[in-house]
Amino acid sequence: MNGSFRVGQVVGVPLRMHWSVPLLVGLFAFGLGRQALPVWTPGRSSAVYALAGVVGAALLTGSLLLHEAAHAATARRKQIPVEDVTLWALGGITRMGRPQSAGAAFAVAVSGPLTSLFLGGAVLGAGLGLARLAGWAEIPAVVLVWLGWANLFLGVFNLLPAAPLDGGRVVLALWWWRTGDRERAELVASRSGQVMGVLLVAVGWISVLRGSPGGLWIVFVGLFIMVVAGAERRRASLRTSLRGVRVADAMTSPVVTGADWLTVRRFIDEVALPAHHSALPLLDFEGRPSGLVQLSRLASVPGPSRETLRVREAATPLSQCAVAAPDELLSDALDRLTLRSGPRLLVVDAGRLVGIVTGTDVSRLMRRRSLSSSGTDARTDD
């Protein structure tokens, strides 16, 4: 996610934090320290309320992390590659590959909400038990009760049947299990997300009109769900259209390449400028692909360093690129594209680069198939 930076690891995958997380913590701390605690435990100093609010907000952020960590851990157990976990203003995102079975998709989807529900019940019980011993005036008891209810709400809200929420993933898994058609299940889940997004926007806007500022947050969440669900629906439609299509059907071949041992200066002058491409694959001394270099990355190399720096040192290594074989299904191969790999698929056969697939190639293929289908329909009508 743009605007995020790596802060460590969780369950063996990179953990990233978006710049909006401090804003999220601040909102939680304000709501607890300035609104909830003074009502439930009156008579304490502002400093006590502020400290308790920050502690509660930090614990809730940690709960969000546990929710996403459960997704990541379950995905890894199911042999699903996980790219990273990112915390941001609306909670968290776990980026991973597509599950290969409905059972795996279901297990990954429910792991997060079940973690939140279990944690919420345990913390709520601890808070209520502490309150009985110390009385409701004790701030730690109130913080625990607040944290418990927040986790229960998080678990229930995420089970709403709307992609990209976990409940939408559950709908996808169940529909996939029932019909055996993953692409159709993805369409169903994305449609439910769009409907739920519209309902949330409507509910939030009505709340605003009735004088509740919190309705704006509901509107924002609904808009986010609508946008993401719409994007997932377009991806699902694309996969349906590409059903049965092989990588070789879409790839561009031959490919313009450059030697990875050239200096950046020579590569720019002899390869990049004549090629007119924004990224170029690299080949090693034996003619095997070694990576992909972005021209924007070369442009950032200081002038003096261009004379000595090898272009492979400024490139994305092959291990981090999206690679596919010519006879693979294109829809499966496109799932390997990530922010790290970029929007290009290198096609390798027997260790040799035989083609490349870009967004332009896929669009061109879709236009050809559309024209072919239109022509067939016209001949049928005749």
Short mmCIF file of C-alpha atoms in Angstrom, two decimals:
data_model
loop_
_atom_site.label_atom_id
_atom_site.label_comp_id
_atom_site.label_asym_id
_atom_site.label_seq_id
_atom_site.Cartn_x
_atom_site.Cartn_y
_atom_site.Cartn_z
CA MET A 1 0.00 0.00 0.00
CA ASN A 2 1.33 3.43 -0.93
CA GLY A 3 2.34 5.54 2.05
CA SER A 4 3.32 2.57 4.21
CA PHE A 5 6.69 1.54 5.58
CA ARG A 6 8.07 -1.67 7.00
CA VAL A 7 8.27 -1.90 10.81
CA GLY A 8 9.12 -5.58 11.36
CA GLN A 9 7.68 -9.05 10.93
CA VAL A 10 4.63 -10.94 12.13
CA VAL A 11 4.23 -14.74 11.81
CA GLY A 12 7.16 -14.73 9.41
CA VAL A 13 5.86 -12.13 6.93
CA PRO A 14 6.74 -8.42 6.59
CA LEU A 15 4.70 -6.06 8.76
CA ARG A 16 4.04 -2.61 7.32
CA MET A 17 2.42 0.46 8.84
CA HIS A 18 0.55 3.15 6.93
CA TRP A 19 1.04 6.80 7.84
CA SER A 20 -2.64 6.90 8.90
CA VAL A 21 -2.11 4.52 11.85
CA PRO A 22 -1.12 7.33 14.27
CA LEU A 23 -4.35 9.07 13.24
CA LEU A 24 -6.28 5.89 14.04
CA VAL A 25 -4.61 5.59 17.45
CA GLY A 26 -5.33 9.26 18.13
CA LEU A 27 -9.03 8.85 17.32
CA PHE A 28 -9.29 5.78 19.55
CA ALA A 29 -7.45 7.55 22.37
CA PHE A 30 -9.66 10.64 22.07
CA GLY A 31 -12.87 8.63 22.07
CA LEU A 32 -11.84 6.63 25.13
CA GLY A 33 -9.99 9.29 27.12
CA ARG A 34 -12.16 12.33 26.44
CA GLN A 35 -15.60 10.80 26.00
CA ALA A 36 -16.04 7.29 27.46
CA LEU A 37 -13.86 7.32 30.58
CA PRO A 38 -15.09 10.66 32.03
CA VAL A 39 -18.65 9.33 31.85
CA TRP A 40 -17.92 5.90 33.34
CA THR A 41 -15.29 6.98 35.89
CA PRO A 42 -15.87 10.65 36.72
CA GLY A 43 -13.64 12.70 38.98
CA ARG A 44 -10.21 11.70 37.64
CA SER A 45 -7.58 14.08 36.27
CA SER A 46 -7.19 14.82 32.57
CA ALA A 47 -3.73 13.22 32.65
CA VAL A 48 -5.16 9.93 33.93
CA TYR A 49 -7.85 9.92 31.25
CA ALA A 50 -5.29 10.73 28.54
CA LEU A 51 -2.90 7.98 29.63
CA ALA A 52 -5.71 5.40 29.85
CA GLY A 53 -6.96 6.48 26.43
CA VAL A 54 -3.55 6.01 24.82
CA VAL A 55 -3.07 2.60 26.49
CA GLY A 56 -6.52 1.45 25.37
CA ALA A 57 -5.94 2.71 21.81
CA ALA A 58 -2.58 0.92 21.63
CA LEU A 59 -4.17 -2.32 22.87
CA LEU A 60 -6.92 -2.04 20.27
CA THR A 61 -4.33 -1.48 17.53
CA GLY A 62 -2.58 -4.60 18.78
CA SER A 63 -5.91 -6.43 18.51
CA LEU A 64 -6.17 -5.39 14.87
CA LEU A 65 -2.69 -6.77 14.33
CA LEU A 66 -3.69 -10.11 15.90
CA HIS A 67 -6.71 -10.22 13.58
CA GLU A 68 -4.51 -9.83 10.49
CA ALA A 69 -1.81 -12.13 11.89
CA ALA A 70 -4.45 -14.88 12.17
CA HIS A 71 -5.20 -14.49 8.44
CA ALA A 72 -1.51 -14.62 7.57
CA ALA A 73 -0.76 -17.61 9.79
CA THR A 74 -3.73 -19.59 8.44
CA ALA A 75 -2.80 -18.76 4.85
CA ARG A 76 0.76 -19.99 5.39
CA ARG A 77 -0.54 -23.23 6.91
CA LYS A 78 -2.66 -23.70 3.80
CA GLN A 79 0.40 -23.17 1.55
CA ILE A 80 -0.87 -19.79 0.32
CA PRO A 81 1.95 -17.26 -0.25
CA VAL A 82 1.59 -14.13 1.91
CA GLU A 83 3.27 -10.93 0.71
CA ASP A 84 2.81 -8.72 3.78
CA VAL A 85 0.49 -7.42 6.50
CA THR A 86 -0.30 -3.69 6.57
CA LEU A 87 -2.04 -1.72 9.32
CA TRP A 88 -3.89 1.41 8.26
CA ALA A 89 -6.77 3.72 9.19
CA LEU A 90 -9.52 1.16 8.49
CA GLY A 91 -7.82 -1.71 10.28
CA GLY A 92 -5.52 -4.00 8.36
CA ILE A 93 -4.85 -5.68 5.03
CA THR A 94 -3.16 -9.04 4.47
CA ARG A 95 -1.94 -9.41 0.91
CA MET A 96 -1.73 -13.02 -0.21
CA GLY A 97 -2.12 -15.31 -3.17
CA ARG A 98 -5.39 -16.91 -4.22
CA PRO A 99 -6.45 -20.03 -2.27
CA GLN A 100 -6.47 -23.21 -4.33
CA SER A 101 -9.55 -24.71 -2.68
CA ALA A 102 -12.81 -23.54 -1.17
CA GLY A 103 -11.84 -25.08 2.16
CA ALA A 104 -8.62 -23.08 2.31
CA ALA A 105 -10.45 -19.88 1.36
CA PHE A 106 -13.01 -20.48 4.12
CA ALA A 107 -10.35 -21.20 6.75
CA VAL A 108 -8.42 -18.03 5.93
CA ALA A 109 -11.56 -15.89 5.87
CA VAL A 110 -12.95 -16.97 9.25
CA SER A 111 -9.62 -17.00 11.11
CA GLY A 112 -9.52 -13.23 11.59
CA PRO A 113 -13.09 -12.70 12.89
CA LEU A 114 -12.87 -15.78 15.13
CA THR A 115 -9.67 -14.38 16.64
CA SER A 116 -11.37 -11.04 17.30
CA LEU A 117 -14.46 -12.69 18.79
CA PHE A 118 -12.40 -14.96 21.04
CA LEU A 119 -10.17 -12.10 22.14
CA GLY A 120 -13.16 -9.83 22.69
CA GLY A 121 -14.94 -12.39 24.85
CA ALA A 122 -11.84 -13.09 26.93
CA VAL A 123 -11.00 -9.41 27.49
CA LEU A 124 -14.62 -8.51 28.23
CA GLY A 125 -14.81 -11.30 30.78
CA ALA A 126 -11.58 -10.11 32.38
CA GLY A 127 -12.88 -6.55 32.53
CA LEU A 128 -16.18 -7.56 34.11
CA GLY A 129 -14.36 -9.74 36.62
CA LEU A 130 -12.03 -6.89 37.57
CA ALA A 131 -15.00 -4.55 37.90
CA ARG A 132 -16.65 -6.86 40.41
CA LEU A 133 -13.50 -6.94 42.50
CA ALA A 134 -12.58 -3.28 42.30
CA GLY A 135 -15.79 -1.54 41.31
CA TRP A 136 -16.61 0.32 38.11
CA ALA A 137 -14.62 3.30 39.28
CA GLU A 138 -11.42 1.44 38.45
CA ILE A 139 -10.18 2.72 35.12
CA PRO A 140 -8.38 -0.54 34.08
CA ALA A 141 -11.68 -2.42 34.30
CA VAL A 142 -13.41 0.13 32.08
CA VAL A 143 -10.57 0.04 29.54
CA LEU A 144 -10.79 -3.77 29.37
CA VAL A 145 -14.55 -3.73 28.93
CA TRP A 146 -14.22 -1.11 26.18
CA LEU A 147 -11.52 -3.17 24.49
CA GLY A 148 -13.59 -6.34 24.73
CA TRP A 149 -16.66 -4.75 23.16
CA ALA A 150 -14.50 -3.18 20.44
CA ASN A 151 -13.09 -6.59 19.49
CA LEU A 152 -16.53 -8.17 19.49
CA PHE A 153 -17.77 -5.40 17.20
CA LEU A 154 -14.71 -5.88 14.97
CA GLY A 155 -15.39 -9.60 14.67
CA VAL A 156 -19.10 -9.18 13.93
CA PHE A 157 -18.61 -6.29 11.48
CA ASN A 158 -16.01 -8.23 9.50
CA LEU A 159 -18.46 -11.11 9.12
CA LEU A 160 -20.88 -8.94 7.12
CA PRO A 161 -21.41 -10.73 3.77
CA ALA A 162 -19.58 -8.16 1.68
CA ALA A 163 -16.22 -8.37 -0.07
CA PRO A 164 -13.60 -7.19 0.79
CA LEU A 165 -14.72 -7.89 4.37
CA ASP A 166 -14.04 -11.36 5.75
CA GLY A 167 -17.74 -12.18 5.51
CA GLY A 168 -17.53 -11.60 1.77
CA ARG A 169 -14.66 -14.08 1.62
CA VAL A 170 -16.84 -16.57 3.49
CA VAL A 171 -19.60 -16.05 0.91
CA LEU A 172 -17.03 -16.64 -1.84
CA ALA A 173 -15.78 -19.85 -0.22
CA LEU A 174 -19.27 -21.25 0.35
CA TRP A 175 -20.46 -20.40 -3.17
CA TRP A 176 -17.27 -21.86 -4.61
CA TRP A 177 -17.78 -25.05 -2.59
CA ARG A 178 -21.41 -25.29 -3.70
CA THR A 179 -20.93 -24.60 -7.44
CA GLY A 180 -17.28 -25.49 -8.04
CA ASP A 181 -16.95 -22.23 -10.00
CA ARG A 182 -14.45 -19.89 -8.32
CA GLU A 183 -14.87 -17.03 -10.81
CA ARG A 184 -18.64 -17.00 -10.39
CA ALA A 185 -18.22 -17.11 -6.62
CA GLU A 186 -15.92 -14.08 -6.82
CA LEU A 187 -18.56 -12.21 -8.82
CA VAL A 188 -21.23 -13.03 -6.23
CA ALA A 189 -19.03 -11.88 -3.34
CA SER A 190 -18.08 -8.65 -5.09
CA ARG A 191 -21.70 -7.85 -5.91
CA SER A 192 -22.64 -8.35 -2.28
CA GLY A 193 -19.85 -5.95 -1.35
CA GLN A 194 -21.18 -3.29 -3.68
CA VAL A 195 -24.69 -3.66 -2.26
CA MET A 196 -23.44 -3.54 1.33
CA GLY A 197 -21.32 -0.51 0.55
CA VAL A 198 -24.35 1.37 -0.77
CA LEU A 199 -26.35 0.43 2.35
CA LEU A 200 -23.57 1.65 4.66
CA VAL A 201 -23.29 4.94 2.79
CA ALA A 202 -27.06 5.41 3.10
CA VAL A 203 -27.08 4.57 6.82
CA GLY A 204 -24.13 6.86 7.47
CA TRP A 205 -25.64 9.75 5.58
CA ILE A 206 -28.94 9.40 7.44
CA SER A 207 -26.98 9.48 10.70
CA VAL A 208 -25.24 12.69 9.62
CA LEU A 209 -28.56 14.31 8.73
CA ARG A 210 -29.84 13.38 12.19
CA GLY A 211 -26.91 15.17 13.80
CA SER A 212 -24.46 12.33 14.41
CA PRO A 213 -20.94 13.22 13.16
CA GLY A 214 -19.93 9.56 13.50
CA GLY A 215 -22.04 8.87 10.43
CA LEU A 216 -19.27 10.33 8.28
CA TRP A 217 -17.04 7.44 9.31
CA ILE A 218 -19.74 4.96 8.22
CA VAL A 219 -20.02 6.80 4.90
CA PHE A 220 -16.25 6.57 4.41
CA VAL A 221 -16.22 2.83 5.20
CA GLY A 222 -19.12 2.25 2.80
CA LEU A 223 -17.39 4.14 0.00
CA PHE A 224 -14.22 2.13 0.58
CA ILE A 225 -16.15 -1.16 0.39
CA MET A 226 -17.91 -0.02 -2.79
CA VAL A 227 -14.64 0.93 -4.52
CA VAL A 228 -12.76 -2.24 -3.56
CA ALA A 229 -15.74 -4.49 -4.33
CA GLY A 230 -16.06 -2.84 -7.74
CA ALA A 231 -12.39 -3.47 -8.45
CA GLU A 232 -12.73 -7.11 -7.38
CA ARG A 233 -15.77 -7.51 -9.61
CA ARG A 234 -13.79 -6.22 -12.59
CA ARG A 235 -10.96 -8.64 -11.79
CA ALA A 236 -13.42 -11.52 -11.48
CA SER A 237 -14.98 -10.60 -14.84
CA LEU A 238 -11.51 -10.52 -16.38
CA ARG A 239 -10.69 -13.98 -15.02
CA THR A 240 -13.97 -15.29 -16.42
CA SER A 241 -13.15 -13.82 -19.83
CA LEU A 242 -9.65 -15.34 -19.72
CA ARG A 243 -10.85 -18.81 -18.84
CA GLY A 244 -8.88 -21.36 -20.85
CA VAL A 245 -6.45 -18.76 -22.24
CA ARG A 246 -2.76 -19.65 -22.05
CA VAL A 247 0.10 -17.26 -21.35
CA ALA A 248 1.47 -17.85 -24.85
CA ASP A 249 -1.76 -16.49 -26.34
CA ALA A 250 -1.17 -13.05 -24.80
CA MET A 251 2.60 -12.65 -24.66
CA THR A 252 4.67 -10.36 -26.83
CA SER A 253 7.57 -12.14 -28.52
CA PRO A 254 10.42 -11.61 -29.24
CA VAL A 255 11.32 -9.41 -26.30
CA VAL A 256 13.61 -6.40 -26.27
CA THR A 257 16.29 -7.21 -23.67
CA GLY A 258 19.61 -5.87 -22.45
CA ALA A 259 22.79 -7.37 -21.04
CA ASP A 260 22.90 -7.15 -17.26
CA TRP A 261 26.66 -6.62 -17.15
CA LEU A 262 26.51 -3.28 -18.99
CA THR A 263 27.07 -0.10 -17.03
CA VAL A 264 24.04 2.06 -16.47
CA ARG A 265 25.40 4.66 -18.91
CA ARG A 266 25.93 2.15 -21.72
CA PHE A 267 22.58 0.49 -21.04
CA ILE A 268 20.74 3.81 -21.28
CA ASP A 269 22.52 4.86 -24.48
CA GLU A 270 22.61 1.51 -26.29
CA VAL A 271 19.43 -0.25 -25.09
CA ALA A 272 16.94 1.86 -23.16
CA LEU A 273 16.72 4.95 -25.37
CA PRO A 274 16.30 3.04 -28.68
CA ALA A 275 13.79 0.59 -27.13
CA HIS A 276 11.18 3.16 -26.02
CA HIS A 277 9.98 0.92 -23.16
CA SER A 278 9.53 1.89 -19.50
CA ALA A 279 11.03 -1.40 -18.27
CA LEU A 280 13.30 -3.99 -19.86
CA PRO A 281 14.24 -7.59 -18.99
CA LEU A 282 17.93 -8.36 -18.43
CA LEU A 283 19.95 -11.35 -19.60
CA ASP A 284 23.15 -12.69 -18.06
CA PHE A 285 26.32 -13.91 -19.84
CA GLU A 286 24.62 -17.23 -20.67
CA GLY A 287 21.56 -15.58 -22.16
CA ARG A 288 19.30 -16.45 -19.24
CA PRO A 289 16.92 -13.90 -17.68
CA SER A 290 18.33 -12.30 -14.54
CA GLY A 291 15.84 -9.56 -13.73
CA LEU A 292 13.87 -6.52 -14.84
CA VAL A 293 15.03 -2.90 -14.77
CA GLN A 294 12.76 0.16 -14.60
CA LEU A 295 13.92 3.19 -16.54
CA SER A 296 12.71 5.38 -13.69
CA ARG A 297 15.17 3.55 -11.44
CA LEU A 298 18.01 4.18 -13.87
CA ALA A 299 17.07 7.85 -14.04
CA SER A 300 17.57 8.10 -10.27
CA VAL A 301 21.16 6.84 -10.45
CA PRO A 302 23.55 9.80 -9.95
CA GLY A 303 25.53 10.83 -13.03
CA PRO A 304 29.01 9.79 -11.82
CA SER A 305 27.75 6.38 -10.66
CA ARG A 306 26.32 5.59 -14.09
CA GLU A 307 29.81 5.07 -15.44
CA THR A 308 30.68 2.25 -13.00
CA LEU A 309 27.40 0.80 -11.68
CA ARG A 310 26.24 -2.36 -13.46
CA VAL A 311 22.63 -2.25 -14.56
CA ARG A 312 21.84 -5.51 -12.72
CA GLU A 313 22.61 -3.71 -9.46
CA ALA A 314 19.76 -1.28 -10.15
CA ALA A 315 17.30 -3.94 -11.32
CA THR A 316 14.68 -6.11 -9.69
CA PRO A 317 16.19 -9.62 -9.51
CA LEU A 318 14.41 -12.48 -11.23
CA SER A 319 13.50 -14.01 -7.85
CA GLN A 320 11.25 -11.00 -7.19
CA CYS A 321 9.73 -10.85 -10.68
CA ALA A 322 6.49 -12.51 -11.77
CA VAL A 323 7.44 -15.47 -13.97
CA ALA A 324 5.28 -17.94 -15.90
CA ALA A 325 5.59 -20.72 -18.45
CA PRO A 326 4.03 -20.35 -21.93
CA ASP A 327 1.51 -23.16 -21.42
CA GLU A 328 0.22 -21.95 -18.04
CA LEU A 329 -3.26 -20.50 -17.68
CA LEU A 330 -3.04 -16.73 -18.01
CA SER A 331 -5.51 -16.10 -15.17
CA ASP A 332 -3.36 -18.11 -12.75
CA ALA A 333 -0.15 -16.42 -13.89
CA LEU A 334 -1.58 -12.92 -13.47
CA ASP A 335 -2.24 -13.69 -9.81
CA ARG A 336 1.52 -13.56 -9.26
CA LEU A 337 1.68 -9.87 -10.09
CA THR A 338 2.38 -7.78 -6.98
CA LEU A 339 3.54 -4.25 -6.22
CA ARG A 340 7.06 -5.63 -5.86
CA SER A 341 7.05 -7.51 -9.15
CA GLY A 342 5.32 -4.75 -11.08
CA PRO A 343 2.68 -5.13 -13.82
CA ARG A 344 4.80 -7.32 -16.09
CA LEU A 345 4.92 -11.08 -16.43
CA LEU A 346 8.13 -12.63 -17.74
CA VAL A 347 7.51 -15.77 -19.78
CA VAL A 348 10.32 -18.30 -19.35
CA ASP A 349 10.63 -21.69 -21.05
CA ALA A 350 13.51 -24.07 -20.25
CA GLY A 351 15.41 -21.23 -18.59
CA ARG A 352 15.10 -18.91 -21.60
CA LEU A 353 13.04 -15.74 -21.88
CA VAL A 354 10.51 -16.30 -24.66
CA GLY A 355 8.04 -13.48 -24.09
CA ILE A 356 6.54 -10.84 -21.82
CA VAL A 357 2.95 -10.04 -20.83
CA THR A 358 1.88 -6.51 -19.89
CA GLY A 359 -1.46 -4.84 -19.30
CA THR A 360 -1.41 -3.69 -22.93
CA ASP A 361 -0.98 -7.29 -24.08
CA VAL A 362 -3.95 -8.44 -22.02
CA SER A 363 -6.12 -5.58 -23.30
CA ARG A 364 -5.13 -6.41 -26.88
CA LEU A 365 -6.03 -10.05 -26.33
CA MET A 366 -9.42 -9.09 -24.87
CA ARG A 367 -10.16 -6.89 -27.89
CA ARG A 368 -9.26 -9.71 -30.27
CA ARG A 369 -11.49 -12.14 -28.41
CA SER A 370 -14.30 -9.60 -28.38
CA LEU A 371 -14.02 -9.09 -32.13
CA SER A 372 -13.88 -12.85 -32.67
CA SER A 373 -17.00 -13.36 -30.56
CA SER A 374 -18.82 -10.55 -32.38
CA GLY A 375 -17.90 -12.07 -35.73
CA THR A 376 -19.14 -15.48 -34.65
CA ASP A 377 -22.42 -14.00 -33.44
CA ALA A 378 -22.86 -12.15 -36.72
CA ARG A 379 -22.26 -15.30 -38.79
CA THR A 380 -24.72 -17.16 -36.55
CA ASP A 381 -27.37 -14.50 -37.09
CA ASP A 382 -26.90 -14.77 -40.85
#
